PDB file of C-alpha atoms in Angstrom:
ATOM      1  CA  UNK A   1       0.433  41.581   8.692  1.00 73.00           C
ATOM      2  CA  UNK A   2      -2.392  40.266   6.339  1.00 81.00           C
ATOM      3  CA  UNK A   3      -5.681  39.580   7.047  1.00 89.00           C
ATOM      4  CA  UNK A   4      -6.971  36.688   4.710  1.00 94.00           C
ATOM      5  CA  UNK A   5     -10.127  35.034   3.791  1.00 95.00           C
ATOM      6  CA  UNK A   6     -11.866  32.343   2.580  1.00 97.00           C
ATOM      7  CA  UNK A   7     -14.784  30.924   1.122  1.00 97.00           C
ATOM      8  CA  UNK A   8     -16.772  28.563   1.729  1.00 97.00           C
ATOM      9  CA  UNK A   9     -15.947  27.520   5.181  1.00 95.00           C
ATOM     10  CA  UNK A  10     -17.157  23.997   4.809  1.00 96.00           C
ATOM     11  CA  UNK A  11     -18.817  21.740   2.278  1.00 97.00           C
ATOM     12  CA  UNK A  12     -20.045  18.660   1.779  1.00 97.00           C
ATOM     13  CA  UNK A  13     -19.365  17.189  -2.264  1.00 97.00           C
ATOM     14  CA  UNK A  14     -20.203  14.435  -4.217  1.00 97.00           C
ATOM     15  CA  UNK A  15     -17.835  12.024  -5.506  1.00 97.00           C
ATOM     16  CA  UNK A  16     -16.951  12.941  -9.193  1.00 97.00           C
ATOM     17  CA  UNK A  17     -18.109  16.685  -8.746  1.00 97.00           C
ATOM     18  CA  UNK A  18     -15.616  20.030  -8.630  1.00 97.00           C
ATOM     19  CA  UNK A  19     -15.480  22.653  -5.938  1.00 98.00           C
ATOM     20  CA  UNK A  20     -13.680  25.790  -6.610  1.00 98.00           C
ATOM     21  CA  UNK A  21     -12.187  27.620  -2.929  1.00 98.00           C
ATOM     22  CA  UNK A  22     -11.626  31.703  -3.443  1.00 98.00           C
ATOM     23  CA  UNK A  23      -8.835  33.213  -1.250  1.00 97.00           C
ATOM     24  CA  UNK A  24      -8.564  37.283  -0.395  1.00 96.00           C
ATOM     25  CA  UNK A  25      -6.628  38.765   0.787  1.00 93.00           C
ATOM     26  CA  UNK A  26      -6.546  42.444   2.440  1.00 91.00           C
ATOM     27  CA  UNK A  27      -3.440  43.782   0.873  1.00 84.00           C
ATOM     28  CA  UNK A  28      -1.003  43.220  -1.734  1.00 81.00           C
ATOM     29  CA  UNK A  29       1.147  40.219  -1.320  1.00 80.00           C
ATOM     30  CA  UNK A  30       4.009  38.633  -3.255  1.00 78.00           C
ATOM     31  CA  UNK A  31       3.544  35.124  -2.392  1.00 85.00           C
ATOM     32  CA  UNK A  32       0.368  32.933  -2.069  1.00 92.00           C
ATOM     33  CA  UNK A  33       0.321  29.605  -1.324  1.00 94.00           C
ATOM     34  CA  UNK A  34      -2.159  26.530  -0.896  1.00 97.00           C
ATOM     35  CA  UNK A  35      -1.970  23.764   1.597  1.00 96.00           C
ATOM     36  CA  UNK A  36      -3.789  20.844   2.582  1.00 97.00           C
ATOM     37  CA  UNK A  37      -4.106  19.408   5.695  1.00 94.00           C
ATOM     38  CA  UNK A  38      -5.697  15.317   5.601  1.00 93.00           C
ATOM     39  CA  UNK A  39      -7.338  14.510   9.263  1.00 88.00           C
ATOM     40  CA  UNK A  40      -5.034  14.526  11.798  1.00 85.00           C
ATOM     41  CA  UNK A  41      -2.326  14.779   9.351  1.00 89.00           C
ATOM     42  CA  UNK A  42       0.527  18.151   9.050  1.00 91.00           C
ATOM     43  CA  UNK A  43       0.305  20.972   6.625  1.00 93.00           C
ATOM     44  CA  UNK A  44       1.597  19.452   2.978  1.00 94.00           C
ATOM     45  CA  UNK A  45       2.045  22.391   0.133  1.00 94.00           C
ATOM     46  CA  UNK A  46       0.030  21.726  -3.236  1.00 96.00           C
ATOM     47  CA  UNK A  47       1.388  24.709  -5.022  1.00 94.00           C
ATOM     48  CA  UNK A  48       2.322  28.296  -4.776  1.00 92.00           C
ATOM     49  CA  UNK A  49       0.090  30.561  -6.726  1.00 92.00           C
ATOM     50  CA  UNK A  50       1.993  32.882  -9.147  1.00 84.00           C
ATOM     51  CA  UNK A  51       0.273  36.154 -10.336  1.00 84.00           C
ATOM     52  CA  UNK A  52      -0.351  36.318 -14.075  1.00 80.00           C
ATOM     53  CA  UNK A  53       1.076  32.937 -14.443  1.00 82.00           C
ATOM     54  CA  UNK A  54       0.672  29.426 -13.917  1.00 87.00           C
ATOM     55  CA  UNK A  55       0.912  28.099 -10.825  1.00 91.00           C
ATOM     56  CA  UNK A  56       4.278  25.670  -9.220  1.00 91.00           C
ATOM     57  CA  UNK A  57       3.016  22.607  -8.043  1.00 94.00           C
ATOM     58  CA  UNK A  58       4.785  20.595  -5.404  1.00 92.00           C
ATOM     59  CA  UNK A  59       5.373  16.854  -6.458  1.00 92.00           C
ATOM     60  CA  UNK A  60       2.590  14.656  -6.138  1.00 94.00           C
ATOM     61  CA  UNK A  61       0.142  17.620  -6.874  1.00 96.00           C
ATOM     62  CA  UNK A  62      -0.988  18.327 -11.022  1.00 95.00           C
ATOM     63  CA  UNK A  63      -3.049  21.024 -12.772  1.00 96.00           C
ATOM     64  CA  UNK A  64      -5.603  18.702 -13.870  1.00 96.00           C
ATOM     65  CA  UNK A  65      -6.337  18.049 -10.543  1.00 97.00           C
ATOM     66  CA  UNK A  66      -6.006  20.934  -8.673  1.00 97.00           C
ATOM     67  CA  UNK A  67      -5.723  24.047 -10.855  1.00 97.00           C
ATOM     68  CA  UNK A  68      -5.628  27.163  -9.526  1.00 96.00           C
ATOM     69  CA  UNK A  69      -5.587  31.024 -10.558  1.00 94.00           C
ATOM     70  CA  UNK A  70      -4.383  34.246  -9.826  1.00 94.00           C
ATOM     71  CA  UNK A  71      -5.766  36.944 -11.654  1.00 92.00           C
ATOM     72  CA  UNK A  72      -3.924  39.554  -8.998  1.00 90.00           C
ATOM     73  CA  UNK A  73      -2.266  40.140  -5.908  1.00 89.00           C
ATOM     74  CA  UNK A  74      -4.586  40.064  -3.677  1.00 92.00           C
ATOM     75  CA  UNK A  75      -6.660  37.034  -4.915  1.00 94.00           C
ATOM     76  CA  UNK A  76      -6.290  33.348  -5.711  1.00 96.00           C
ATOM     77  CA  UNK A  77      -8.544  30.290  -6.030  1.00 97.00           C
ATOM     78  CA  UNK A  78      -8.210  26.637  -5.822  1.00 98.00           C
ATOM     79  CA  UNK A  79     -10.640  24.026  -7.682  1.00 98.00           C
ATOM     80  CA  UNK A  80     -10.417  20.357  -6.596  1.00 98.00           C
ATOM     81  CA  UNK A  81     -11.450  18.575  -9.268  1.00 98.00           C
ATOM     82  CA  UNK A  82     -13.271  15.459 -10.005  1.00 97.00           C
ATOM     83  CA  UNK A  83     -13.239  14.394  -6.243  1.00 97.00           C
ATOM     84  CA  UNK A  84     -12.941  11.881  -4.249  1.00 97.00           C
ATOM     85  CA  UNK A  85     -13.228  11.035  -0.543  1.00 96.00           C
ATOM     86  CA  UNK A  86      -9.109  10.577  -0.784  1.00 95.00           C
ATOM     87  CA  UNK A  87      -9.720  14.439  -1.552  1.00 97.00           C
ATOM     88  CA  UNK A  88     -11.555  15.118   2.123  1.00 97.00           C
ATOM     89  CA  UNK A  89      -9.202  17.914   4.107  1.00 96.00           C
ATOM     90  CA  UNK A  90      -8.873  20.887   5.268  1.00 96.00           C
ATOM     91  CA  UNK A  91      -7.421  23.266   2.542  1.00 97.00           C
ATOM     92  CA  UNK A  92      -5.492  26.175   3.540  1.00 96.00           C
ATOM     93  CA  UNK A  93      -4.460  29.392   1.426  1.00 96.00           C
ATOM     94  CA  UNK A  94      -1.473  31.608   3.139  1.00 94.00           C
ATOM     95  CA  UNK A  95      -0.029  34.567   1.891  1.00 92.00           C
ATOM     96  CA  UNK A  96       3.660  36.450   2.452  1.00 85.00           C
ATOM     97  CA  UNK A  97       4.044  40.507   2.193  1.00 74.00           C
ATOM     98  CA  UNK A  98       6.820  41.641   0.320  1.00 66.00           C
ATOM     99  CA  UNK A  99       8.482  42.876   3.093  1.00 69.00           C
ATOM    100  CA  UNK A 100       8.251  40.474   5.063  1.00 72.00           C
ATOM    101  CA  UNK A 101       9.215  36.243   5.782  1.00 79.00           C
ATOM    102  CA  UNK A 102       6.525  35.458   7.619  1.00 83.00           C
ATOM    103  CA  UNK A 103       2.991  33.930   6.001  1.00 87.00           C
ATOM    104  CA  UNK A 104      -0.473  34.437   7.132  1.00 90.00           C
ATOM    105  CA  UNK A 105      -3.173  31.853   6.898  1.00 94.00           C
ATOM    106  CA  UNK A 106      -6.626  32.015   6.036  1.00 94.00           C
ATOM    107  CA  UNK A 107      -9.089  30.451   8.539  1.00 93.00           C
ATOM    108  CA  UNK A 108      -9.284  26.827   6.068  1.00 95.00           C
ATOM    109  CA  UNK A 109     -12.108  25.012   3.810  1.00 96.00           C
ATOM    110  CA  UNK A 110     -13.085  22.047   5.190  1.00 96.00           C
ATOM    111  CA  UNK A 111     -14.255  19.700   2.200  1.00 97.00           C
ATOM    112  CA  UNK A 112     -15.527  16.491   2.892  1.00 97.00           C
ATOM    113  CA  UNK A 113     -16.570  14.494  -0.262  1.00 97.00           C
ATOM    114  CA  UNK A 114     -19.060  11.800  -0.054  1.00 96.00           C
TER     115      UNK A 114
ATOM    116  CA  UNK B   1      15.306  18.173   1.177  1.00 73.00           C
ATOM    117  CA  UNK B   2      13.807  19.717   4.182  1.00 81.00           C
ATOM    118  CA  UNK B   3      12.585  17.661   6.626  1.00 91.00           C
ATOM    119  CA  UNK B   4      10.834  18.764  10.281  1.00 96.00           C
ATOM    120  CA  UNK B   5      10.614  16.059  12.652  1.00 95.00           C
ATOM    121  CA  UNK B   6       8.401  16.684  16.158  1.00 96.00           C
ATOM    122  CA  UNK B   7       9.001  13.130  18.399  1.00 95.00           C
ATOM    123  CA  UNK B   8       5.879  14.234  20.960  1.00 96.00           C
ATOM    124  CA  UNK B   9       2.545  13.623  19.184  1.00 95.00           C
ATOM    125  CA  UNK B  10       0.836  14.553  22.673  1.00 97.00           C
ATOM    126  CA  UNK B  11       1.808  16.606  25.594  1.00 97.00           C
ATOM    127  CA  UNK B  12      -0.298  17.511  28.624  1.00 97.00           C
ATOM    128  CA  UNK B  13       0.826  20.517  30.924  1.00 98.00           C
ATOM    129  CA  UNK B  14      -0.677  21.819  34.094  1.00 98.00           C
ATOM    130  CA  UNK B  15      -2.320  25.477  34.189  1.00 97.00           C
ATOM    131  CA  UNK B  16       0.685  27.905  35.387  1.00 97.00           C
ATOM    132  CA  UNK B  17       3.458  25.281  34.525  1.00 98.00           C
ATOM    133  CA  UNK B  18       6.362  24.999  31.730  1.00 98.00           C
ATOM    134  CA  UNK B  19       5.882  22.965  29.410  1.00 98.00           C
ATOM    135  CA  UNK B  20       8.686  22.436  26.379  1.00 98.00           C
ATOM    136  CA  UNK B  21       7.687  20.548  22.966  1.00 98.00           C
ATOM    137  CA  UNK B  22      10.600  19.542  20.539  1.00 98.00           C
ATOM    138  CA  UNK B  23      11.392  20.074  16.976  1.00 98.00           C
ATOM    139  CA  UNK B  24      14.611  18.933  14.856  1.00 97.00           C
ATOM    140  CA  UNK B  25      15.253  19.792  11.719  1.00 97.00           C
ATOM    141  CA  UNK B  26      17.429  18.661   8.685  1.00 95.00           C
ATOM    142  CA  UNK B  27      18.717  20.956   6.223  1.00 92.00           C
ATOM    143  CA  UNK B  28      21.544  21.439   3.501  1.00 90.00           C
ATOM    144  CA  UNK B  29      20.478  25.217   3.548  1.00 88.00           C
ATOM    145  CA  UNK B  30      22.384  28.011   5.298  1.00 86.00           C
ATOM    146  CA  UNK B  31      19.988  30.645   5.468  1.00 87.00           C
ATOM    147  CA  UNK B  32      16.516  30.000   6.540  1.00 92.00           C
ATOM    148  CA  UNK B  33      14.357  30.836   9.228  1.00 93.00           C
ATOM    149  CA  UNK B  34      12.113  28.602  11.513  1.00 96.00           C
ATOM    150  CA  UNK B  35       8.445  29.258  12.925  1.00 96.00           C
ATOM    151  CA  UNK B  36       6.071  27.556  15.461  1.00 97.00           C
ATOM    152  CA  UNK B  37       2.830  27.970  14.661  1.00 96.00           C
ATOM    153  CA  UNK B  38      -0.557  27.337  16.878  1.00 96.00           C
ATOM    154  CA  UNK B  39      -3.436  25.591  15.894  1.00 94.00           C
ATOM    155  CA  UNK B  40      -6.591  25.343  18.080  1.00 92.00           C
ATOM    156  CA  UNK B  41      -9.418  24.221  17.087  1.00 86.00           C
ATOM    157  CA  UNK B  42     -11.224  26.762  15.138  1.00 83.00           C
ATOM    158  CA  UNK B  43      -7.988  25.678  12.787  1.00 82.00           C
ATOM    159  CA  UNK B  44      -6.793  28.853  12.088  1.00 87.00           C
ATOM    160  CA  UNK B  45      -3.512  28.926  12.111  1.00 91.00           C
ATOM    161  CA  UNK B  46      -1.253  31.390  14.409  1.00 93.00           C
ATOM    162  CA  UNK B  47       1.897  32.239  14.288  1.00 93.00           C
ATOM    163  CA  UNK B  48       3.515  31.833  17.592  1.00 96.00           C
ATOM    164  CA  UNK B  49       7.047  32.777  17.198  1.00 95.00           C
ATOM    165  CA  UNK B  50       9.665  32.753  14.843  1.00 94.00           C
ATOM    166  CA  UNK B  51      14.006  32.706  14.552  1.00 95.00           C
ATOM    167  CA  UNK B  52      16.054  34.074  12.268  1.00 91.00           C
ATOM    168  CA  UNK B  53      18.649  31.116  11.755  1.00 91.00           C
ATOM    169  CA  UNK B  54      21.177  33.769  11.643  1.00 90.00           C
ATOM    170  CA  UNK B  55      20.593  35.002  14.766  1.00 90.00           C
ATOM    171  CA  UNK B  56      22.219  33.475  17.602  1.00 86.00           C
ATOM    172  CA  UNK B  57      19.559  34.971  20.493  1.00 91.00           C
ATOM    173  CA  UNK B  58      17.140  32.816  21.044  1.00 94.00           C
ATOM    174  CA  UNK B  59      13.814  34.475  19.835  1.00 93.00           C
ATOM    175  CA  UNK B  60      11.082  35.434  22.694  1.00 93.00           C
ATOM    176  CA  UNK B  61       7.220  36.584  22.623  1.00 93.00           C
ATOM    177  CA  UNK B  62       6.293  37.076  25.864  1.00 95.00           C
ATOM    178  CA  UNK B  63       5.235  33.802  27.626  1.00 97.00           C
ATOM    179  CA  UNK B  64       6.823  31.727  24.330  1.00 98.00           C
ATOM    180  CA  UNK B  65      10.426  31.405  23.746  1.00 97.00           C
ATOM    181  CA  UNK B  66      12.444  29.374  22.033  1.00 97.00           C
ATOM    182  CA  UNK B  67      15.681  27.057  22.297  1.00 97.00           C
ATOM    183  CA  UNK B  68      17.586  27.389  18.780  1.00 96.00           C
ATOM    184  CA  UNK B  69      20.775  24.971  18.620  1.00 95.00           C
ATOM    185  CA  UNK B  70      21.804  25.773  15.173  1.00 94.00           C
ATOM    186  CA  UNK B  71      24.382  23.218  15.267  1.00 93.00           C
ATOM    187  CA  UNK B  72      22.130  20.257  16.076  1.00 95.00           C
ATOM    188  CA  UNK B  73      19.558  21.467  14.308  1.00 95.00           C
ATOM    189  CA  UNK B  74      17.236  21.873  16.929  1.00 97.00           C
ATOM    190  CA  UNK B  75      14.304  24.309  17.637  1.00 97.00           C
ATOM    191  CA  UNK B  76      12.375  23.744  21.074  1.00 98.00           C
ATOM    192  CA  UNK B  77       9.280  25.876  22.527  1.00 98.00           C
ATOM    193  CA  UNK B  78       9.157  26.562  25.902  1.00 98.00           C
ATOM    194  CA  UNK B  79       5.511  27.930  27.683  1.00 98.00           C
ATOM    195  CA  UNK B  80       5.936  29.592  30.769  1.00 98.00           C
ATOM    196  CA  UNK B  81       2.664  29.676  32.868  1.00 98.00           C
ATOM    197  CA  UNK B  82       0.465  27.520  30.531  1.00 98.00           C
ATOM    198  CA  UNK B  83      -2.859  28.970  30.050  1.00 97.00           C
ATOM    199  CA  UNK B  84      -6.183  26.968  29.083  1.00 96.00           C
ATOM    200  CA  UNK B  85      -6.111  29.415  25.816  1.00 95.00           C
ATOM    201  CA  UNK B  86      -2.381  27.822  24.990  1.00 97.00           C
ATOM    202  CA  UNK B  87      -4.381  24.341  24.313  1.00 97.00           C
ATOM    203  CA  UNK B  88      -3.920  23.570  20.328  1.00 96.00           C
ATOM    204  CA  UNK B  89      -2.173  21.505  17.492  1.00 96.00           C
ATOM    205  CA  UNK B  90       1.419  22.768  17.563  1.00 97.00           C
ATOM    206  CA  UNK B  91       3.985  22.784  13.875  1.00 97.00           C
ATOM    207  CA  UNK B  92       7.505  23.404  13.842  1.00 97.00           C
ATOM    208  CA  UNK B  93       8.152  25.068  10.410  1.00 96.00           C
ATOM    209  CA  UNK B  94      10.717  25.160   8.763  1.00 95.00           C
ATOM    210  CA  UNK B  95      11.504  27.910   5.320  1.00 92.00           C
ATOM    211  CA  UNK B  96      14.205  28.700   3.071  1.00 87.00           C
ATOM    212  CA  UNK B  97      15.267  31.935   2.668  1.00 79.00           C
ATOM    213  CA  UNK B  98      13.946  33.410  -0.948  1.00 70.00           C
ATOM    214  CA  UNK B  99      14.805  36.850  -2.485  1.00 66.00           C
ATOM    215  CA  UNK B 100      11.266  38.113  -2.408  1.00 60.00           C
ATOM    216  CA  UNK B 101       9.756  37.452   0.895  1.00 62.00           C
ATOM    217  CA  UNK B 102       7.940  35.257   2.149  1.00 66.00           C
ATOM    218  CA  UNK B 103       8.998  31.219   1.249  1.00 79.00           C
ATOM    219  CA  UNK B 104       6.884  27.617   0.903  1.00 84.00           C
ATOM    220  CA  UNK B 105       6.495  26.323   4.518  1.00 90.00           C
ATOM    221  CA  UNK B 106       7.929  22.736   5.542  1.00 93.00           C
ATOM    222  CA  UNK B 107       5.843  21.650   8.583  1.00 95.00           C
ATOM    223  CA  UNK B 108       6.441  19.233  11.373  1.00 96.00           C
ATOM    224  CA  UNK B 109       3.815  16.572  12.448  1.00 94.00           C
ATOM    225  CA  UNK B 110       2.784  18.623  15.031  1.00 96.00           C
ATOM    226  CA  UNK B 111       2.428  17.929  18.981  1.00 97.00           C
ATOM    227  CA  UNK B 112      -1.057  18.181  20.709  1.00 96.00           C
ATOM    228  CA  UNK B 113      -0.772  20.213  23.584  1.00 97.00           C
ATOM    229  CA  UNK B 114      -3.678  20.196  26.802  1.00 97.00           C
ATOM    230  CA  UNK B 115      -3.595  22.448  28.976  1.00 97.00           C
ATOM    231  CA  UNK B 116      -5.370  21.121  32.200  1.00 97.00           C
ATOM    232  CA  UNK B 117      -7.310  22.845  35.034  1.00 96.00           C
TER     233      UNK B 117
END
């Protein structure tokens, strides 16, 4: 399994502003991913994070908005840009070993933008 | 397209009782694998139990197993002797089988479950 982290927890933002969410995780994975979950809504994908590359993003979800890094396996972050309060979610990072199908989630952001 | 469709947005069970939530699926894909995953309220997500869709035995993880009718395209949960701890958000998930590892995730709307005293 994979333990996996994130920071910050929670935050409060200002319309118009950035925040930038940092994902670790405690071993070397193949896959990372990054969901987001609206209130009371399911999980929807944004975008898998690929290492040394850019990332795929899911229709409905651009770089502009959401870009995101990976500088290595065991790391990944994910800025929402210029936000909104459409943006307000919980925003979930998971991660798959490579030998392995099953994906681990990080504990969540929780952004809500004012 | 995948899609994961869970009818039961709420479900209430009785501590020590069964309780079975429902997932259906729809897929053009012939190798994938399927998940239920637990959400409480700290919102970390857990995974609860998974199936192999090649795999004809029905996956089981102590108190959880699970009905797989590959057929119909169905994926129920059963809890046997629901415990307080067992109240959370529930997803069906649904993945694709990739060639290195671990896939996206297609989630369900999820069912609340209560477990009650």
């Amino acid at each position: 399994s994979a333990v996996i982290s994130q920071k910050p927890s929670r935050d409060i933002c200002q319309r118009g502003t950035s925040l930038t969410i940092q994902c670790q995780v405690d071993s070397q994975v193949t896959m990372m991913f990054w969901y987001r979950q609206q209130p009371g809504q399911s999980l929807t994908l944004i975008a898998t994070a690929n290492q040394g590359s850019e990332a795929t993003y899911e229709s409905g979800f651009v770089i502009d908005k959401f870009p995101i890094s990976r500088p290595n396996l065991t790391f990944s972050t994910l800025t929402v840009s210029n936000m909104s309060p459409e943006d307000s979610s919980i925003y979930l990072c998971s991660a798959g070993t490579p030998r392995s199908y099953e994906q681990y989630f990080g504990p969540g952001t929780r952004l809500t933008v004012t | 397209a995948q899609t994961v469709t869970q009818s039961q947005p709420e479900m209430s069970v009785q501590e020590a009782e069964t309780v079975t939530l429902s997932c259906t699926y729809d897929t053009s894909e012939s190798n994938y694998y399927l998940f239920w995953y637990k959400q409480p309220p700290s919102r970390q997500m857990i995974l609860v139990i998974r199936q192999e869709a090649y795999k004809q035995q029905n996956a089981t993880e102590n108190r959880f197993s699970v009905n797989f009718q590959k057929a119909a395209k169905s994926f129920s949960l059963k809890i046997s002797d629901s415990q307080l701890g067992d109240t959370a958000m529930y997803f069906c998930a649904f993945m694709k089988r990739g060639r290195g590892g671990a896939n996206n995730l297609f989630f369900g709307t999820g069912t609340r479950l209560t477990v009650i005293p």
